[in-house]
Amino acid sequence: EVQLVESGGGLVQAGGSLRLSCAGSGFTVDDYSIGWFRQAPGKEREGVARIASRFGTTSYRDSVRGRFTISSDNAKNTVHLQMNDLKPEDTAVYYCAAGRTLEMGIPPRHPYEYDYWGQGTQVTVSS
């Protein structure tokens, strides 16, 4: 059974840092693209960062580029999202998801392209 479990969320002041982890079981993260998405109350789920570790490709939404870093620890079958310089607008439930990598080693962009999802972890950034 494929499972993804997120951890590392919490409450942090603006300018602070958090490191989210997405632990996979029942599959190998290196065989898939892993995406981090977030959803704030009353808003649609949006992509934050994604990685196709086998191909070394990553992608970020503009508002987090330079502040967030996605990485893969294949030995632990885990993908991390290091979040620095957090802002109140980063407040949301963060989800990780696994999906098939597209041609040319590109990780999918849209939530509907991901087949497996974790339960989410809350990130709250206070001003």
Coordinates of C-alpha atoms in Angstrom, one line a residue:
E1 CA 0.0 0.0 0.0
V2 CA 1.4 3.4 -1.0
Q3 CA 1.5 5.9 1.9
L4 CA 2.9 9.3 2.3
V5 CA 3.2 10.9 5.8
E6 CA 4.1 14.5 6.3
S7 CA 5.7 15.9 9.4
G8 CA 7.5 19.0 10.6
G9 CA 4.7 21.6 10.5
G10 CA 4.1 24.0 13.4
L11 CA 3.8 27.6 14.5
V12 CA 6.7 30.0 13.7
Q13 CA 7.2 33.7 13.6
A14 CA 7.7 35.6 10.4
G15 CA 11.3 35.2 9.2
G16 CA 11.7 31.9 10.9
S17 CA 12.3 28.4 9.3
L18 CA 10.7 25.0 9.2
R19 CA 11.6 21.8 7.6
L20 CA 8.8 19.6 6.3
S21 CA 9.4 15.9 5.6
C22 CA 7.4 13.5 3.5
A23 CA 8.1 9.9 4.2
G24 CA 7.1 7.4 1.6
S25 CA 6.2 3.7 2.1
G26 CA 5.0 1.0 -0.4
F27 CA 6.9 2.7 -3.2
T28 CA 10.3 4.2 -3.9
V29 CA 10.3 8.0 -4.0
D30 CA 13.1 7.9 -6.7
D31 CA 10.7 6.2 -9.1
Y32 CA 8.2 9.1 -8.8
S33 CA 7.9 12.8 -8.8
I34 CA 7.1 14.3 -5.4
G35 CA 5.3 17.5 -5.1
W36 CA 4.6 19.8 -2.2
F37 CA 1.2 21.6 -2.3
R38 CA -0.5 23.9 0.2
Q39 CA -4.0 25.0 0.8
A40 CA -5.1 28.0 2.9
P41 CA -8.7 28.4 4.2
G42 CA -11.0 29.4 1.4
K43 CA -8.3 29.1 -1.3
E44 CA -7.5 26.5 -3.9
R45 CA -4.7 24.0 -3.4
E46 CA -1.5 25.3 -5.1
G47 CA 1.8 23.9 -6.0
V48 CA 4.8 25.0 -3.9
A49 CA 7.7 22.8 -5.1
R50 CA 8.3 19.6 -6.9
I51 CA 11.1 17.2 -7.6
A52 CA 12.0 14.3 -9.9
S53 CA 15.0 13.1 -8.0
R54 CA 16.1 10.5 -10.5
F55 CA 16.5 13.3 -13.1
G56 CA 17.7 15.9 -10.7
T57 CA 14.9 18.3 -11.7
T58 CA 13.1 20.7 -9.3
S59 CA 10.7 23.5 -9.8
Y60 CA 9.2 26.2 -7.5
R61 CA 6.4 28.6 -7.5
D62 CA 7.6 32.2 -7.9
S63 CA 6.6 33.3 -4.4
V64 CA 8.8 30.7 -2.7
R65 CA 11.8 30.6 -5.0
G66 CA 14.9 31.5 -3.1
R67 CA 13.3 30.8 0.2
F68 CA 12.2 27.1 -0.1
T69 CA 14.4 24.2 -1.1
I70 CA 13.1 20.7 -2.0
S71 CA 15.4 17.8 -1.7
S72 CA 15.3 14.0 -1.7
D73 CA 16.9 11.6 0.7
N74 CA 16.7 8.3 -1.2
A75 CA 18.3 6.3 1.6
K76 CA 15.4 7.2 3.9
N77 CA 12.8 7.3 1.1
T78 CA 11.9 10.8 2.2
V79 CA 11.5 14.2 0.5
H80 CA 12.2 17.4 2.5
L81 CA 11.0 20.9 2.1
Q82 CA 13.2 23.4 3.8
M83 CA 11.3 26.7 4.3
N84 CA 13.3 29.8 5.3
D85 CA 12.3 33.4 5.7
L86 CA 8.7 32.3 6.3
K87 CA 5.9 34.9 5.7
P88 CA 2.3 35.0 7.1
E89 CA 1.1 34.3 3.6
D90 CA 2.8 30.9 3.7
T91 CA 0.3 29.8 6.3
A92 CA -1.6 26.8 5.0
V93 CA -1.9 23.0 5.3
Y94 CA 1.0 21.5 3.4
Y95 CA 0.6 18.3 1.5
C96 CA 3.0 16.0 -0.3
A97 CA 2.0 13.9 -3.2
A98 CA 3.5 11.3 -5.6
G99 CA 2.9 11.2 -9.3
R100 CA 4.4 9.9 -12.5
T101 CA 7.3 11.9 -13.9
L102 CA 6.6 13.5 -17.3
E103 CA 8.8 13.2 -20.4
M104 CA 12.2 14.8 -20.2
G105 CA 12.2 14.1 -16.4
I106 CA 9.8 17.0 -15.6
P107 CA 7.8 16.7 -12.4
P108 CA 4.1 17.3 -13.0
R109 CA 2.7 20.8 -12.1
H110 CA -0.9 20.2 -11.3
P111 CA -2.6 18.5 -8.3
Y112 CA -4.6 16.3 -10.7
E113 CA -1.4 14.8 -12.1
Y114 CA -0.6 13.3 -8.7
D115 CA -2.0 9.9 -7.7
Y116 CA -1.1 9.6 -4.0
W117 CA -1.4 12.1 -1.2
G118 CA -0.5 12.5 2.4
Q119 CA -2.8 13.8 5.1
G120 CA -1.2 17.2 5.4
T121 CA 0.7 19.2 8.1
Q122 CA -0.3 22.6 9.3
V123 CA 2.1 25.5 8.9
T124 CA 1.2 28.7 10.7
V125 CA 3.4 31.8 10.4
S126 CA 2.6 34.7 12.8
S127 CA 3.4 38.3 12.0

